[in-house]
Tab-separated table of C-alpha atoms in Angstrom:
chain	number	residue	atom	x	y	z
A	2	MET	CA	0.000	0.000	0.000
A	3	PRO	CA	1.974	3.036	-1.279
A	4	ASN	CA	2.147	6.500	0.255
A	5	LEU	CA	0.984	5.535	3.710
A	6	THR	CA	0.645	8.465	6.092
A	7	GLY	CA	3.583	8.521	8.457
A	8	MET	CA	6.016	6.387	6.444
A	9	LEU	CA	9.252	8.215	5.684
A	10	THR	CA	12.103	8.058	3.233
A	11	LEU	CA	15.554	9.156	4.344
A	12	THR	CA	15.001	12.357	2.348
A	13	ASP	CA	11.698	12.954	4.178
A	14	LEU	CA	13.392	12.422	7.520
A	15	THR	CA	16.236	14.787	6.643
A	16	GLN	CA	13.769	17.522	5.762
A	17	LYS	CA	11.761	17.020	8.944
A	18	VAL	CA	14.914	17.140	11.048
A	19	GLN	CA	16.021	20.347	9.339
A	20	ASN	CA	12.539	21.829	9.917
A	21	GLY	CA	12.620	20.908	13.603
A	22	GLU	CA	9.732	18.437	13.271
A	23	ILE	CA	11.857	15.429	14.292
A	24	ASP	CA	14.660	15.453	16.858
A	25	THR	CA	14.781	11.774	17.929
A	26	VAL	CA	15.085	8.512	15.991
A	27	VAL	CA	14.354	5.265	17.838
A	28	LEU	CA	16.232	2.205	16.541
A	29	VAL	CA	14.566	-1.028	17.651
A	30	PHE	CA	14.325	-4.797	17.291
A	31	THR	CA	12.418	-7.441	19.219
A	32	ASP	CA	13.775	-9.819	21.799
A	33	SER	CA	12.598	-13.431	21.916
A	34	TYR	CA	9.478	-12.450	23.888
A	35	GLY	CA	8.524	-9.953	21.184
A	36	ARG	CA	9.357	-6.879	23.278
A	37	LEU	CA	10.814	-3.891	21.483
A	38	VAL	CA	14.317	-3.012	22.649
A	39	GLY	CA	16.817	-0.539	21.256
A	40	LYS	CA	18.130	3.000	21.496
A	41	ARG	CA	16.960	6.577	21.126
A	42	LEU	CA	19.359	8.516	18.901
A	43	ASP	CA	19.660	12.219	18.389
A	44	ALA	CA	18.216	12.784	14.908
A	45	ASP	CA	21.240	14.733	13.648
A	46	PHE	CA	23.559	11.958	14.809
A	47	PHE	CA	21.353	9.385	13.104
A	48	LEU	CA	21.546	11.238	9.800
A	49	GLU	CA	25.280	11.899	10.058
A	50	ASP	CA	26.317	8.456	11.254
A	51	ALA	CA	23.813	5.729	12.145
A	52	ALA	CA	21.760	5.932	8.957
A	53	ALA	CA	24.728	4.501	7.098
A	54	GLN	CA	26.546	2.677	9.895
A	55	GLY	CA	23.709	1.441	12.088
A	56	THR	CA	24.424	1.065	15.779
A	57	HIS	CA	25.197	-1.667	18.287
A	58	ALA	CA	23.429	-3.348	21.188
A	59	CYS	CA	24.535	-5.980	23.674
A	60	ASN	CA	23.933	-9.488	22.369
A	61	TYR	CA	22.608	-10.614	25.741
A	62	LEU	CA	19.251	-9.155	24.685
A	63	LEU	CA	18.331	-12.436	22.987
A	64	THR	CA	19.384	-14.489	26.016
A	65	VAL	CA	17.728	-12.735	28.954
A	66	ASP	CA	14.622	-13.721	30.877
A	67	MET	CA	11.564	-11.521	31.442
A	68	GLU	CA	13.380	-9.711	34.264
A	69	MET	CA	16.373	-8.950	31.983
A	70	GLU	CA	18.644	-11.365	33.843
A	71	PRO	CA	21.257	-13.115	31.655
A	72	VAL	CA	20.406	-16.812	31.377
A	73	PRO	CA	23.249	-19.336	31.113
A	74	GLY	CA	23.223	-22.141	28.582
A	75	TYR	CA	22.953	-20.215	25.314
A	76	HIS	CA	25.499	-20.622	22.544
A	77	LEU	CA	24.644	-17.228	21.021
A	78	ALA	CA	25.777	-15.114	23.986
A	79	ASN	CA	27.218	-16.025	27.367
A	80	TRP	CA	29.677	-14.971	30.072
A	81	GLN	CA	32.417	-17.123	28.551
A	82	ASN	CA	32.358	-14.984	25.417
A	83	GLY	CA	31.899	-11.785	27.403
A	84	TYR	CA	28.520	-10.694	26.002
A	85	GLY	CA	29.590	-8.731	22.969
A	86	ASP	CA	27.552	-6.646	20.533
A	87	PHE	CA	25.012	-7.113	17.785
A	88	HIS	CA	25.166	-4.793	14.822
A	89	MET	CA	21.738	-3.167	14.445
A	90	VAL	CA	21.171	-2.551	10.723
A	91	PRO	CA	18.265	-0.169	9.974
A	92	ASP	CA	15.651	-1.386	7.481
A	93	PHE	CA	14.586	1.813	5.757
A	94	ALA	CA	11.369	0.220	4.503
A	95	THR	CA	10.196	0.483	8.146
A	96	LEU	CA	11.150	4.140	8.784
A	97	ARG	CA	8.099	5.933	10.149
A	98	ILE	CA	6.896	8.727	12.382
A	99	ALA	CA	6.032	7.492	15.877
A	100	SER	CA	3.194	9.972	16.176
A	101	TRP	CA	2.384	9.060	19.781
A	102	LEU	CA	5.835	10.351	20.821
A	103	PRO	CA	6.840	14.001	20.411
A	104	LYS	CA	9.154	14.738	17.477
A	105	THR	CA	10.119	11.090	17.094
A	106	ALA	CA	10.725	8.691	14.211
A	107	LEU	CA	11.118	4.923	14.570
A	108	ILE	CA	12.943	2.348	12.463
A	109	LEU	CA	13.159	-1.421	12.819
A	110	CYS	CA	16.539	-3.066	12.553
A	111	ASP	CA	17.911	-6.432	11.504
A	112	LEU	CA	20.674	-7.964	13.588
A	113	GLU	CA	24.069	-8.926	12.208
A	114	ASP	CA	27.307	-10.294	13.612
A	115	ASP	CA	30.098	-8.039	12.376
A	116	SER	CA	32.824	-9.515	14.584
A	117	LYS	CA	34.250	-11.394	11.590
A	118	SER	CA	35.586	-10.147	8.278
A	119	LYS	CA	32.127	-10.479	6.715
A	120	SER	CA	28.912	-9.574	8.520
A	121	THR	CA	26.375	-12.356	8.867
A	122	MET	CA	22.737	-12.339	9.892
A	123	ILE	CA	21.951	-13.384	13.465
A	124	THR	CA	19.898	-16.457	12.628
A	125	GLU	CA	18.302	-16.652	16.089
A	126	ALA	CA	16.818	-13.133	15.888
A	127	PRO	CA	13.011	-13.322	15.480
A	128	ARG	CA	12.906	-11.069	12.411
A	129	SER	CA	15.724	-13.077	10.816
A	130	ILE	CA	13.743	-16.286	11.324
A	131	LEU	CA	10.712	-14.892	9.501
A	132	LYS	CA	12.842	-13.383	6.730
A	133	ARG	CA	14.400	-16.781	6.103
A	134	GLN	CA	10.958	-18.350	5.662
A	135	VAL	CA	9.924	-15.522	3.314
A	136	GLU	CA	13.046	-16.219	1.244
A	137	ARG	CA	12.210	-19.923	1.148
A	138	LEU	CA	8.688	-19.089	0.002
A	139	SER	CA	10.058	-16.889	-2.783
A	140	GLN	CA	11.756	-19.968	-4.211
A	141	PHE	CA	8.240	-21.275	-4.940
A	142	GLY	CA	7.566	-17.953	-6.670
A	143	PHE	CA	4.981	-17.009	-4.038
A	144	THR	CA	4.344	-14.055	-1.734
A	145	ALA	CA	2.526	-14.462	1.577
A	146	MET	CA	-0.092	-11.920	2.571
A	147	ALA	CA	-1.117	-11.859	6.211
A	148	ALA	CA	-2.986	-10.089	8.969
A	149	SER	CA	-3.027	-10.580	12.717
A	150	GLU	CA	-6.051	-9.620	14.823
A	151	LEU	CA	-4.981	-8.623	18.315
A	152	GLU	CA	-7.226	-8.645	21.378
A	153	TYR	CA	-6.331	-7.032	24.691
A	154	TYR	CA	-7.738	-5.806	28.006
A	155	LEU	CA	-7.896	-2.126	28.939
A	156	PHE	CA	-7.776	-1.118	32.612
A	157	GLN	CA	-8.490	2.110	34.444
A	158	ASN	CA	-5.324	1.588	36.491
A	159	SER	CA	-1.958	2.892	35.367
A	160	TYR	CA	0.862	0.390	34.868
A	161	ARG	CA	2.581	1.651	38.027
A	162	ASP	CA	-0.629	1.366	40.027
A	163	ALA	CA	-1.259	-2.119	38.642
A	164	ALA	CA	2.254	-3.201	39.638
A	165	SER	CA	1.877	-1.766	43.147
A	166	LYS	CA	-1.328	-3.801	43.539
A	167	GLY	CA	0.434	-6.971	42.442
A	168	TYR	CA	-1.816	-6.896	39.343
A	169	ARG	CA	-4.772	-7.873	41.554
A	170	ASP	CA	-8.164	-6.185	41.883
A	171	LEU	CA	-7.678	-3.992	38.832
A	172	THR	CA	-10.574	-1.969	37.416
A	173	PRO	CA	-11.436	-2.861	33.819
A	174	ARG	CA	-12.519	0.009	31.588
A	175	GLY	CA	-15.820	-1.830	31.011
A	176	TRP	CA	-18.172	-3.329	33.594
A	177	TYR	CA	-20.249	-5.678	31.439
A	178	LEU	CA	-19.611	-7.868	28.407
A	179	GLU	CA	-19.529	-5.359	25.592
A	180	ASP	CA	-18.910	-7.371	22.419
A	181	TYR	CA	-19.837	-4.989	19.576
A	182	HIS	CA	-21.671	-2.638	22.004
A	183	LEU	CA	-21.363	0.955	20.820
A	184	LEU	CA	-22.359	2.566	24.124
A	185	GLN	CA	-19.614	0.873	26.138
A	186	GLY	CA	-17.218	1.367	23.246
A	187	SER	CA	-17.954	5.097	23.257
A	188	ARG	CA	-16.880	5.289	26.886
A	189	ASN	CA	-13.422	4.126	25.779
A	190	GLU	CA	-13.215	6.184	22.619
A	191	ASP	CA	-10.835	8.627	24.289
A	192	TYR	CA	-8.281	5.823	24.257
A	193	HIS	CA	-9.193	3.905	21.099
A	194	GLY	CA	-9.732	6.996	19.003
A	195	ALA	CA	-6.266	8.196	19.972
A	196	ALA	CA	-4.780	4.760	19.259
A	197	ARG	CA	-6.391	4.535	15.810
A	198	ARG	CA	-5.199	7.998	14.850
A	199	HIS	CA	-1.658	7.396	16.080
A	200	LEU	CA	-1.440	4.107	14.199
A	201	ARG	CA	-2.743	5.724	11.018
A	202	ASP	CA	-0.313	8.622	11.353
A	203	SER	CA	2.548	6.190	11.962
A	204	GLY	CA	2.184	4.216	8.743
A	205	ILE	CA	-0.193	1.522	10.017
A	206	PRO	CA	-3.538	1.686	8.188
A	207	VAL	CA	-6.416	0.871	10.520
A	208	GLU	CA	-9.602	-0.995	9.689
A	209	SER	CA	-11.662	-0.856	12.875
A	210	SER	CA	-11.868	-1.203	16.638
A	211	LYS	CA	-14.604	-2.836	18.700
A	212	GLY	CA	-15.516	-4.089	22.116
A	213	GLU	CA	-14.803	-7.760	22.741
A	214	TRP	CA	-16.366	-10.440	24.914
A	215	GLY	CA	-14.427	-9.874	28.170
A	216	LEU	CA	-14.809	-7.084	30.725
A	217	GLY	CA	-12.746	-4.247	29.282
A	218	GLN	CA	-11.599	-6.405	26.358
A	219	HIS	CA	-11.164	-4.894	22.908
A	220	GLU	CA	-9.878	-5.624	19.436
A	221	LEU	CA	-8.284	-3.190	17.004
A	222	ASN	CA	-7.604	-4.421	13.469
A	223	VAL	CA	-5.155	-3.043	10.913
A	224	ARG	CA	-4.966	-3.682	7.179
A	225	TYR	CA	-3.312	-6.828	5.847
A	226	SER	CA	-0.029	-6.668	3.947
A	227	ASP	CA	2.878	-8.855	2.966
A	228	ILE	CA	3.777	-11.063	5.887
A	229	LEU	CA	7.008	-9.341	6.982
A	230	THR	CA	5.402	-5.901	6.896
A	231	MET	CA	2.467	-7.286	8.886
A	232	ALA	CA	4.777	-8.649	11.586
A	233	ASP	CA	6.454	-5.227	11.766
A	234	ARG	CA	3.055	-3.539	12.053
A	235	HIS	CA	2.019	-5.972	14.798
A	236	ILE	CA	5.095	-5.090	16.861
A	237	VAL	CA	4.697	-1.319	16.424
A	238	PHE	CA	0.949	-1.677	17.128
A	239	LYS	CA	1.581	-3.236	20.538
A	240	GLN	CA	4.190	-0.645	21.467
A	241	CYS	CA	1.924	2.198	20.406
A	242	LEU	CA	-1.072	0.887	22.361
A	243	LYS	CA	0.984	0.343	25.511
A	244	GLU	CA	2.628	3.760	25.372
A	245	VAL	CA	-0.625	5.575	24.594
A	246	ALA	CA	-2.254	3.841	27.557
A	247	ASP	CA	0.706	4.728	29.759
A	248	SER	CA	0.503	8.383	28.741
A	249	MET	CA	-3.194	8.446	29.726
A	250	GLY	CA	-2.702	6.792	33.117
A	251	LEU	CA	-4.267	3.557	31.854
A	252	SER	CA	-2.874	0.084	31.203
A	253	VAL	CA	-3.431	-2.428	28.446
A	254	SER	CA	-2.541	-6.124	28.666
A	255	PHE	CA	-1.850	-8.630	25.911
A	256	MET	CA	-1.738	-11.614	28.281
A	257	ALA	CA	-3.342	-14.649	26.671
A	258	LYS	CA	-5.528	-15.302	29.739
A	259	ILE	CA	-5.989	-12.357	32.100
A	260	GLY	CA	-8.264	-14.221	34.505
A	261	ALA	CA	-9.891	-17.621	34.891
A	262	ASP	CA	-13.345	-16.043	34.567
A	263	GLN	CA	-12.508	-13.918	31.521
A	264	ALA	CA	-12.163	-14.665	27.815
A	265	GLY	CA	-8.648	-15.118	26.529
A	266	SER	CA	-6.943	-12.663	24.203
A	267	SER	CA	-5.925	-14.016	20.827
A	268	SER	CA	-3.861	-13.067	17.827
A	269	HIS	CA	-5.786	-14.689	15.001
A	270	ILE	CA	-3.587	-15.081	11.913
A	271	HIS	CA	-5.052	-14.673	8.419
A	272	LEU	CA	-2.835	-15.940	5.629
A	273	SER	CA	-2.930	-16.458	1.868
A	274	LEU	CA	-0.377	-17.021	-0.906
A	275	TRP	CA	-0.161	-14.759	-3.949
A	276	LYS	CA	1.587	-14.641	-7.317
A	277	ASP	CA	1.385	-11.966	-10.013
A	278	GLY	CA	-1.343	-10.136	-8.124
A	279	GLN	CA	-3.543	-13.218	-7.792
A	280	ASN	CA	-4.572	-15.097	-4.653
A	281	LEU	CA	-3.487	-18.685	-5.319
A	282	PHE	CA	-5.826	-20.093	-2.681
A	283	GLY	CA	-9.038	-19.203	-4.481
A	284	GLY	CA	-8.834	-21.860	-7.163
A	285	THR	CA	-9.005	-19.401	-10.066
A	286	SER	CA	-5.441	-20.064	-11.233
A	287	ALA	CA	-4.843	-23.077	-13.463
A	288	ALA	CA	-1.293	-23.348	-12.107
A	289	ALA	CA	-2.611	-23.681	-8.553
A	290	GLY	CA	-5.204	-26.335	-9.337
A	291	ASN	CA	-8.959	-26.004	-8.834
A	292	GLN	CA	-11.450	-28.202	-7.072
A	293	GLN	CA	-14.126	-28.426	-4.403
A	294	TRP	CA	-13.049	-29.369	-0.885
A	295	GLY	CA	-15.965	-29.946	1.438
A	296	GLY	CA	-18.041	-27.422	-0.477
A	297	VAL	CA	-15.220	-24.844	-0.639
A	298	ALA	CA	-13.984	-23.809	-4.093
A	299	CYS	CA	-10.244	-23.717	-3.608
A	300	SER	CA	-6.901	-24.664	-5.109
A	301	ASP	CA	-4.746	-27.695	-4.431
A	302	LEU	CA	-2.205	-25.271	-2.967
A	303	PHE	CA	-4.737	-24.074	-0.422
A	304	ARG	CA	-5.595	-27.598	0.649
A	305	TRP	CA	-1.958	-28.694	0.926
A	306	PHE	CA	-0.950	-25.515	2.756
A	307	VAL	CA	-3.704	-26.063	5.312
A	308	GLY	CA	-2.680	-29.719	5.543
A	309	GLY	CA	0.899	-28.837	6.406
A	310	TRP	CA	-0.101	-26.038	8.773
A	311	ILE	CA	-2.447	-28.176	10.880
A	312	THR	CA	-0.153	-31.211	10.786
A	313	HIS	CA	2.791	-29.316	12.261
A	314	VAL	CA	0.898	-27.389	14.956
A	315	PRO	CA	2.269	-29.545	17.823
A	316	GLU	CA	5.855	-29.076	16.619
A	317	VAL	CA	5.699	-25.262	16.435
A	318	MET	CA	3.120	-24.714	19.169
A	319	VAL	CA	5.684	-22.793	21.239
A	320	PHE	CA	5.651	-20.092	18.556
A	321	TYR	CA	1.873	-19.710	18.907
A	322	ALA	CA	1.659	-20.177	22.686
A	323	PRO	CA	4.994	-19.122	24.234
A	324	THR	CA	4.185	-18.908	27.951
A	325	VAL	CA	2.683	-21.042	30.688
A	326	ASN	CA	-0.260	-18.643	30.710
A	327	SER	CA	-0.878	-19.150	26.972
A	328	TYR	CA	-2.326	-22.633	27.449
A	329	LYS	CA	-4.946	-21.515	29.971
A	330	ARG	CA	-6.761	-19.823	27.115
A	331	TYR	CA	-7.765	-23.117	25.453
A	332	ARG	CA	-11.032	-23.865	27.259
A	333	ALA	CA	-14.347	-25.121	25.869
A	334	GLY	CA	-16.958	-22.411	25.387
A	335	SER	CA	-14.333	-19.672	25.670
A	336	TRP	CA	-14.105	-18.740	21.945
A	337	ALA	CA	-10.562	-20.191	21.928
A	338	PRO	CA	-9.942	-23.402	19.966
A	339	THR	CA	-9.530	-26.642	21.878
A	340	ARG	CA	-9.355	-29.005	18.876
A	341	LEU	CA	-7.248	-29.238	15.739
A	342	ALA	CA	-9.973	-28.957	13.132
A	343	VAL	CA	-10.697	-27.081	9.903
A	344	SER	CA	-14.168	-25.571	9.515
A	345	VAL	CA	-15.926	-23.027	7.360
A	346	ASP	CA	-16.656	-19.825	9.299
A	347	ASN	CA	-16.678	-21.587	12.676
A	348	ARG	CA	-15.146	-19.530	15.482
A	349	ALA	CA	-14.480	-22.593	17.647
A	350	ALA	CA	-12.152	-24.131	15.041
A	351	GLY	CA	-8.395	-23.948	15.241
A	352	PHE	CA	-8.464	-23.279	11.485
A	353	ARG	CA	-11.357	-21.267	10.078
A	354	ILE	CA	-11.884	-20.896	6.331
A	355	VAL	CA	-13.061	-17.383	5.479
A	356	GLY	CA	-13.680	-15.462	2.271
A	357	LYS	CA	-13.971	-16.821	-1.250
A	358	GLY	CA	-12.242	-16.400	-4.584
A	359	GLN	CA	-9.631	-13.658	-4.312
A	360	SER	CA	-10.362	-13.181	-0.592
A	361	LEU	CA	-10.142	-16.889	0.336
A	362	ARG	CA	-7.784	-17.385	3.248
A	363	ILE	CA	-7.225	-19.462	6.316
A	364	GLU	CA	-7.622	-17.940	9.759
A	365	CYS	CA	-5.616	-19.755	12.407
A	366	ARG	CA	-7.216	-19.031	15.780
A	367	ILE	CA	-4.606	-20.841	17.880
A	368	PRO	CA	-2.054	-18.049	18.596
A	369	GLY	CA	-2.574	-15.880	21.654
A	370	ALA	CA	-2.006	-12.140	21.920
A	371	ASP	CA	1.239	-12.963	23.753
A	372	CYS	CA	2.890	-14.492	20.673
A	373	ASN	CA	5.926	-13.016	18.967
A	374	PRO	CA	4.510	-12.367	15.466
A	375	TYR	CA	7.801	-13.022	13.677
A	376	LEU	CA	7.948	-16.496	15.188
A	377	ALA	CA	4.219	-17.250	14.804
A	378	PHE	CA	4.255	-16.217	11.134
A	379	ALA	CA	7.475	-18.164	10.558
A	380	GLY	CA	5.923	-21.284	12.073
A	381	ALA	CA	2.838	-20.920	9.886
A	382	LEU	CA	4.835	-20.376	6.691
A	383	ALA	CA	7.250	-23.229	7.318
A	384	SER	CA	4.383	-25.601	8.086
A	385	GLY	CA	2.357	-24.586	5.039
A	386	MET	CA	5.328	-24.815	2.703
A	387	ASP	CA	6.011	-28.334	3.935
A	388	GLY	CA	2.396	-29.141	3.163
A	389	ILE	CA	2.818	-27.915	-0.411
A	390	LYS	CA	6.157	-29.668	-0.850
A	391	ASN	CA	4.833	-33.019	0.380
A	392	LYS	CA	1.210	-32.563	-0.754
A	393	ILE	CA	-0.080	-33.119	2.766
A	394	GLU	CA	-3.832	-33.629	2.796
A	395	PRO	CA	-5.737	-31.862	5.576
A	396	PRO	CA	-8.461	-33.557	7.627
A	397	ALA	CA	-12.016	-33.406	6.327
A	398	ILE	CA	-13.785	-30.101	6.904
A	399	PHE	CA	-15.649	-30.390	10.194
A	400	ASN	CA	-19.241	-29.298	10.670
A	401	GLY	CA	-20.855	-29.001	14.087
A	402	ASP	CA	-19.901	-28.245	17.679
A	403	ILE	CA	-16.141	-28.621	17.840
A	404	TYR	CA	-16.082	-28.310	21.629
A	405	ALA	CA	-18.206	-31.479	21.831
A	406	ALA	CA	-16.179	-33.423	19.248
A	407	GLN	CA	-14.153	-35.696	21.535
A	408	ASP	CA	-12.703	-37.670	18.623
A	409	LEU	CA	-10.806	-34.663	17.209
A	410	PRO	CA	-7.172	-34.195	18.296
A	411	SER	CA	-6.675	-31.592	20.992
A	412	VAL	CA	-4.632	-28.424	20.827
A	413	PRO	CA	-1.375	-29.056	22.775
A	414	ALA	CA	-2.195	-28.732	26.461
A	415	ASN	CA	0.827	-27.123	28.134
A	416	LEU	CA	4.143	-25.427	27.547
A	417	ARG	CA	6.209	-28.289	28.975
A	418	ASP	CA	4.960	-30.793	26.390
A	419	ALA	CA	5.114	-28.255	23.564
A	420	VAL	CA	8.756	-27.452	24.343
A	421	SER	CA	9.648	-31.139	24.315
A	422	VAL	CA	7.963	-31.766	20.950
A	423	PHE	CA	9.578	-28.645	19.440
A	424	GLY	CA	13.068	-29.705	20.531
A	425	LYS	CA	12.745	-33.273	19.247
A	426	SER	CA	11.116	-32.451	15.911
A	427	ALA	CA	13.012	-33.266	12.738
A	428	PHE	CA	10.696	-30.848	10.911
A	429	THR	CA	11.625	-27.833	13.046
A	430	LYS	CA	15.342	-28.540	12.663
A	431	GLU	CA	15.004	-28.801	8.894
A	432	ALA	CA	12.773	-25.711	8.628
A	433	PHE	CA	14.572	-23.350	11.030
A	434	GLY	CA	18.018	-24.893	11.524
A	435	GLU	CA	19.440	-26.688	14.517
A	436	ALA	CA	20.908	-23.502	16.030
A	437	VAL	CA	17.496	-21.800	16.069
A	438	VAL	CA	15.770	-24.855	17.530
A	439	ALA	CA	18.422	-25.236	20.254
A	440	HIS	CA	18.173	-21.521	21.102
A	441	TYR	CA	14.390	-21.442	21.432
A	442	HIS	CA	14.156	-24.841	23.082
A	443	HIS	CA	16.380	-23.418	25.811
A	444	PHE	CA	14.402	-20.156	25.870
A	445	TYR	CA	11.013	-21.811	26.368
A	446	GLN	CA	12.442	-24.384	28.764
A	447	THR	CA	13.772	-21.513	30.866
A	448	GLU	CA	10.303	-19.949	30.882
A	449	GLN	CA	8.794	-23.227	32.091
A	450	GLU	CA	11.438	-23.613	34.801
A	451	ALA	CA	10.799	-20.084	36.057
A	452	TYR	CA	7.149	-20.999	36.574
A	453	ASP	CA	7.951	-24.375	38.162
A	454	LYS	CA	9.937	-22.790	40.990
A	455	ALA	CA	7.518	-19.929	41.681
A	456	VAL	CA	5.162	-19.975	44.663
A	457	THR	CA	1.819	-18.538	43.576
A	458	ASP	CA	-1.146	-16.863	45.236
A	459	TRP	CA	-3.210	-19.898	44.236
A	460	GLU	CA	-0.941	-22.149	46.285
A	461	ARG	CA	-1.029	-19.894	49.343
A	462	GLN	CA	-4.811	-19.555	49.218
A	463	ARG	CA	-5.246	-23.297	48.839
A	464	TYR	CA	-2.616	-24.661	51.219
A	465	PHE	CA	-1.631	-21.992	53.806
A	466	GLU	CA	-4.156	-23.064	56.411
A	467	ARG	CA	-5.898	-26.173	55.198
A	468	ILE	CA	-3.073	-28.516	54.268
């Protein structure tokens, strides 16, 4: 989508700096959790130096836990090697105004190792992992188009207030289930109107926002794009929404399951493959094949892609559900999928077929709002490409109540099992490389171990007196 409001060329940025409109450029990348990290540079220094040279950041940023503590056991960075630097290389296709910050531009960076005579990409970096899958897809002659629909909870409490309360007894911005309700949505329009405008003015075209099913839960959707651009938009989207909330004394959470009595927050992934301006899933291209599958007019490519995607869910589940909390979302009657099934326009299915012809696509409803989009998209692409390569047939399209269908395979139940399957999978090692699998196996295992040794409020309430 050309000429998006807020996207900048280097010439645009130079002019805005000279005019005093921009004085700060934020250089960022995501860690393994999907958090943005990086540096704020003086805009003149960026133009004079970093635009051409990039900058550096400590390589421990891909080997820390949630509390930013260095974790031993990684090959990429460790105390033995002294925790050196990554080279942050700006991707000028992502240069944009960060309109929610005063006089600020933002640019996403790729990570390289320049400690040797020739710089090489850091293969374990989330954006690198997705870029590798995009390159593999290009060998088929295809382009992936994608969208991710993010849900989240909005609270009246500030982040600092929420932390001081131990994240307990927070006040949601809504006090009844408001799915699609305009009245309750209007009460939050001060926040969502600001968020939509800031996203639009920062190069992220918005479709809509709406109330969701939980108390204070909402969804804000942005336009689809090529899959790498969509992952970039997803990351900037989350940062924008958090920082806008923070500036207004509010808080927003992308936890997959905020409370046992509340709906989970998802990141539904919509995906299709294109070539020469045509959607190859719709069955209108002779090269893609054309047939009926369970009443759906689609291509062979569509069927095989879905077959590979659903087949490999257990092996890449950690990319869709990366935390212990993620798996608490998969409960019957909760709008989250509990079974690995493909259905037509069924919101209980793990894979929901939507659209037709040029809009035909698959919506995977398994990922939570806590996923790292680079990794989730990479897992989806790798799985679908394997389906095409090996002509993997999907299960029959399911009709009926999926929650009641006990004979369908279940979505993986917990992080511990998902980590084990990921680490042992021959598919993941072939698709992502052994170094990437070893890195993320250790990362997710560390997350599980952190939970295993924690003493929770649930345990104290249950056992303090009565055990």
